[in-house]
Coordinates of C-alpha atoms in Angstrom, one line a residue:
X101 CA 127.5 98.7 147.5
X102 CA 126.9 102.4 146.5
X103 CA 129.8 104.6 145.4
X104 CA 129.9 106.6 148.6
X105 CA 129.8 103.5 150.8
X106 CA 132.5 101.9 148.7
X107 CA 134.8 104.9 149.0
X108 CA 134.3 104.9 152.8
X109 CA 134.9 101.1 152.9
X110 CA 138.2 101.5 150.9
X111 CA 139.4 104.5 153.0
X112 CA 138.7 102.6 156.3
X113 CA 140.5 99.5 154.9
X114 CA 143.6 101.5 154.1
X115 CA 143.6 103.4 157.4
X116 CA 143.6 100.1 159.3
X117 CA 146.2 98.5 157.0
X118 CA 148.4 101.6 157.2
X119 CA 148.2 101.5 161.0
X120 CA 149.3 97.9 161.2
X121 CA 152.2 98.6 158.8
X122 CA 153.3 101.5 160.9
X123 CA 153.5 99.4 164.1
X124 CA 155.1 96.2 162.8
X125 CA 156.5 97.2 159.4
X126 CA 154.2 95.0 157.3
X127 CA 150.6 94.1 156.7
X128 CA 149.4 96.7 154.2
X129 CA 148.8 94.4 151.3
X130 CA 147.8 91.4 153.5
X131 CA 145.0 93.3 155.2
X132 CA 143.9 95.4 152.2
X133 CA 143.8 92.5 149.7
X134 CA 141.9 90.4 152.3
X135 CA 139.3 93.0 153.2
X136 CA 138.9 94.5 149.7
X137 CA 138.4 91.0 148.4
X138 CA 134.9 91.2 149.8
X139 CA 133.9 93.8 147.2
X140 CA 136.3 93.3 144.3
X141 CA 138.5 90.7 142.6
X142 CA 142.0 90.0 144.0
X143 CA 143.7 91.5 140.9
X144 CA 141.7 94.7 141.3
X145 CA 142.6 95.0 145.0
X146 CA 146.3 94.4 144.2
X147 CA 146.2 97.1 141.5
X148 CA 144.5 99.6 144.0
X149 CA 147.5 98.9 146.3
X150 CA 150.2 100.0 144.0
X151 CA 150.6 103.7 144.9
X152 CA 150.1 103.2 148.7
X153 CA 152.6 100.3 148.7
X154 CA 155.2 102.3 146.8
X155 CA 154.9 105.4 148.9
X156 CA 154.6 103.8 152.4
X157 CA 157.5 101.4 151.7
X158 CA 159.5 104.4 150.4
X159 CA 158.8 106.1 153.7
X160 CA 159.8 103.0 155.6
X161 CA 163.1 102.7 153.7
X162 CA 163.9 106.4 154.1
X163 CA 163.5 106.4 157.8
X164 CA 165.8 103.4 158.4
X165 CA 169.4 103.3 159.6
X166 CA 171.5 102.1 156.7
X167 CA 170.0 101.5 153.2
X168 CA 173.4 100.9 151.5
X169 CA 174.3 98.0 153.8
X170 CA 170.8 96.5 153.5
X171 CA 170.9 96.6 149.7
X172 CA 174.4 95.1 149.6
X173 CA 173.2 92.2 151.8
X174 CA 169.8 91.6 150.3
X175 CA 170.3 92.1 146.5
X176 CA 170.4 88.4 145.7
X177 CA 166.9 87.9 147.4
X178 CA 165.6 91.1 145.7
X179 CA 166.7 89.9 142.3
X180 CA 164.9 86.6 143.0
X181 CA 161.7 88.4 143.9
X182 CA 161.7 90.2 140.6
X183 CA 162.3 86.9 138.7
X184 CA 159.7 84.9 140.6
X185 CA 157.0 87.6 140.3
X186 CA 157.5 87.9 136.5
X187 CA 157.5 84.2 136.1
X188 CA 154.2 84.0 137.9
X189 CA 152.5 86.8 136.0
X190 CA 148.8 86.0 135.6
X191 CA 148.5 83.7 138.6
X192 CA 146.6 86.3 140.6
X193 CA 143.8 86.6 138.0
X194 CA 143.6 82.8 137.7
X195 CA 143.0 82.4 141.4
X196 CA 139.3 81.5 141.9
X197 CA 139.2 79.0 144.8
X198 CA 141.3 80.9 147.3
X199 CA 143.7 77.9 147.8
X200 CA 146.8 80.0 147.5
X201 CA 145.6 82.5 150.1
X202 CA 144.6 79.6 152.4
X203 CA 148.1 78.0 152.4
X204 CA 149.7 81.5 152.8
X205 CA 147.6 82.1 155.9
X206 CA 148.4 78.6 157.3
X207 CA 152.1 79.2 156.8
X208 CA 151.9 82.6 158.5
X209 CA 150.1 81.2 161.5
X210 CA 152.7 78.4 161.9
X211 CA 155.6 80.8 161.7
X212 CA 154.0 83.3 164.1
X213 CA 153.4 80.5 166.7
X214 CA 157.1 79.4 166.4
X215 CA 158.1 83.1 166.9
X216 CA 155.8 83.6 169.9
X217 CA 157.3 80.5 171.5
X218 CA 160.6 82.4 171.4
X219 CA 162.2 79.9 169.0
X220 CA 165.1 81.6 167.2
X221 CA 165.5 80.9 163.5
X222 CA 168.9 82.0 162.2
X223 CA 170.4 82.0 158.7
X224 CA 174.2 81.5 158.7
X225 CA 176.0 84.3 156.9
X226 CA 177.6 81.7 154.6
X227 CA 174.2 80.5 153.4
X228 CA 172.8 84.0 152.4
X229 CA 174.5 83.9 149.0
X230 CA 172.6 80.8 147.8
X231 CA 169.5 80.9 150.1
X232 CA 168.6 84.5 149.3
X233 CA 167.8 84.0 145.6
X234 CA 165.7 80.9 146.4
X235 CA 163.8 82.8 149.0
X236 CA 163.3 85.7 146.6
X237 CA 162.0 83.5 143.8
X238 CA 159.6 81.7 146.1
X239 CA 158.4 85.1 147.5
X240 CA 157.9 86.4 143.9
X241 CA 155.8 83.4 142.9
X242 CA 153.7 83.8 146.1
X243 CA 153.3 87.5 145.3
X244 CA 152.1 86.8 141.8
X245 CA 149.6 84.2 143.1
X246 CA 148.2 86.2 146.1
X247 CA 149.1 89.9 145.8
X248 CA 150.7 89.5 149.3
X249 CA 154.5 89.8 149.8
X250 CA 155.1 88.2 153.2
X251 CA 156.3 84.6 152.6
X252 CA 158.9 83.3 152.7
X253 CA 160.7 86.7 152.7
X254 CA 159.5 87.9 156.2
X255 CA 160.8 84.8 158.1
X256 CA 164.0 84.9 156.2
X257 CA 164.6 88.6 157.0
X258 CA 163.7 88.1 160.6
X259 CA 166.2 85.2 160.8
X260 CA 169.0 87.4 159.7
X261 CA 169.4 88.9 163.2
X262 CA 168.6 92.5 162.2
X263 CA 167.6 94.9 165.0
X264 CA 164.1 96.5 165.1
X265 CA 164.8 99.5 162.8
X266 CA 167.0 97.4 160.4
X267 CA 164.2 94.8 160.1
X268 CA 161.6 97.4 159.3
X269 CA 163.8 99.0 156.7
X270 CA 164.7 95.6 155.1
X271 CA 161.0 94.8 155.0
X272 CA 160.3 98.1 153.2
X273 CA 163.0 97.3 150.6
X274 CA 161.7 93.8 150.0
X275 CA 158.1 95.1 149.7
X276 CA 158.9 97.9 147.3
X277 CA 160.7 95.5 145.0
X278 CA 157.7 93.2 145.1
X279 CA 155.3 96.0 144.4
X280 CA 157.3 97.2 141.4
X281 CA 157.6 93.7 140.0
X282 CA 153.9 93.0 140.5
X283 CA 153.0 96.3 139.0
X284 CA 154.7 95.3 135.7
X285 CA 152.7 92.1 135.7
X286 CA 149.4 93.9 136.4
X287 CA 150.1 96.4 133.6
X288 CA 150.7 93.4 131.3
X289 CA 147.4 91.8 132.2
X290 CA 145.4 95.1 132.0
X291 CA 144.5 95.1 135.7
X292 CA 146.4 98.3 136.2
X293 CA 145.5 101.2 134.0
X294 CA 145.4 105.1 134.4
X295 CA 142.0 105.0 135.9
X296 CA 142.9 102.4 138.5
X297 CA 146.2 104.3 139.2
X298 CA 144.2 107.4 140.0
X299 CA 142.0 105.6 142.5
X300 CA 145.2 104.0 144.0
X301 CA 146.6 107.5 144.5
X302 CA 143.5 108.5 146.5
X303 CA 143.9 105.4 148.7
X304 CA 147.4 106.7 149.7
X305 CA 145.9 109.4 152.0
X306 CA 144.3 107.1 154.6
X307 CA 147.2 104.6 154.3
X308 CA 149.7 107.4 155.2
X309 CA 147.5 108.6 158.1
X310 CA 147.3 105.1 159.5
X311 CA 151.0 104.5 159.1
X312 CA 151.9 107.8 160.8
X313 CA 149.8 106.7 163.9
X314 CA 151.3 103.3 163.9
X315 CA 154.9 104.6 163.6
X316 CA 154.4 106.8 166.7
X317 CA 153.5 103.6 168.6
X318 CA 156.5 101.6 167.2
X319 CA 158.9 104.4 168.2
X320 CA 157.7 104.3 171.8
X321 CA 157.9 100.5 172.5
X322 CA 160.9 98.4 173.4
X323 CA 162.6 95.8 171.2
X324 CA 160.9 93.0 173.2
X325 CA 157.5 94.6 172.9
X326 CA 158.1 95.1 169.1
X327 CA 158.9 91.4 168.7
X328 CA 155.7 90.5 170.5
X329 CA 153.7 92.8 168.3
X330 CA 155.5 91.6 165.2
X331 CA 154.6 87.9 165.8
X332 CA 151.1 88.6 167.2
X333 CA 150.5 90.7 164.1
X334 CA 151.6 87.9 161.8
X335 CA 149.4 85.5 163.7
X336 CA 146.4 87.8 163.3
X337 CA 147.1 88.3 159.6
X338 CA 147.5 84.6 159.0
X339 CA 144.4 83.7 160.9
X340 CA 142.4 86.3 159.0
X341 CA 143.6 84.9 155.6
X342 CA 142.7 81.3 156.7
X343 CA 139.2 82.3 157.8
X344 CA 138.6 84.3 154.7
X345 CA 139.8 81.6 152.3
X346 CA 137.9 78.9 154.2
X347 CA 134.7 80.9 154.3

């Protein structure tokens, strides 16, 4: 692929990924890593995502209702994410057969189907203290292996009973911690360097444009419609990962 075509391909990928993130609060790394994997290694795609992930999730956090309360409630999980990601440093570069992505996609599909059937998963408040760190560590290891931050953090957060805006803000907090932890690992393996960081900054523009458009839609839909979009989006993301890994 020629340079001009590659740039257009990357820009279109981030525009689409940003739009999905704007609507349902997640999907930027899932879509971008999946599509960019056609033209580059997973570790390269993950490195290209660093700046867009940091800024879009920062925006998502800033526009939420109550950051202090979210941090107070989620810090055990967030600490686990950091520990799990650093423990799994190097797994992304070792992934050759796509098996981690395949299982991630299957788990997403199953969770989305449960959600679309209106089954309500709930985490008792008393369990958050011990379950949060375990969820965080598992999410961190999955992040280190796939470059995608969704499992099992997203089902856990959704099961906390947060409202639409609280959930989107909590997702942003979780994803920005995952991005920072993964960035440290990518720096250590050499996948993230000043040149890649510059290219990552350029990818921010289409990601922000897409996210702005998606946010407008999210602000105009009801809580019920958001829930439907949320699980349908997870189903689409999971199906895409399964098809890509299997192909």
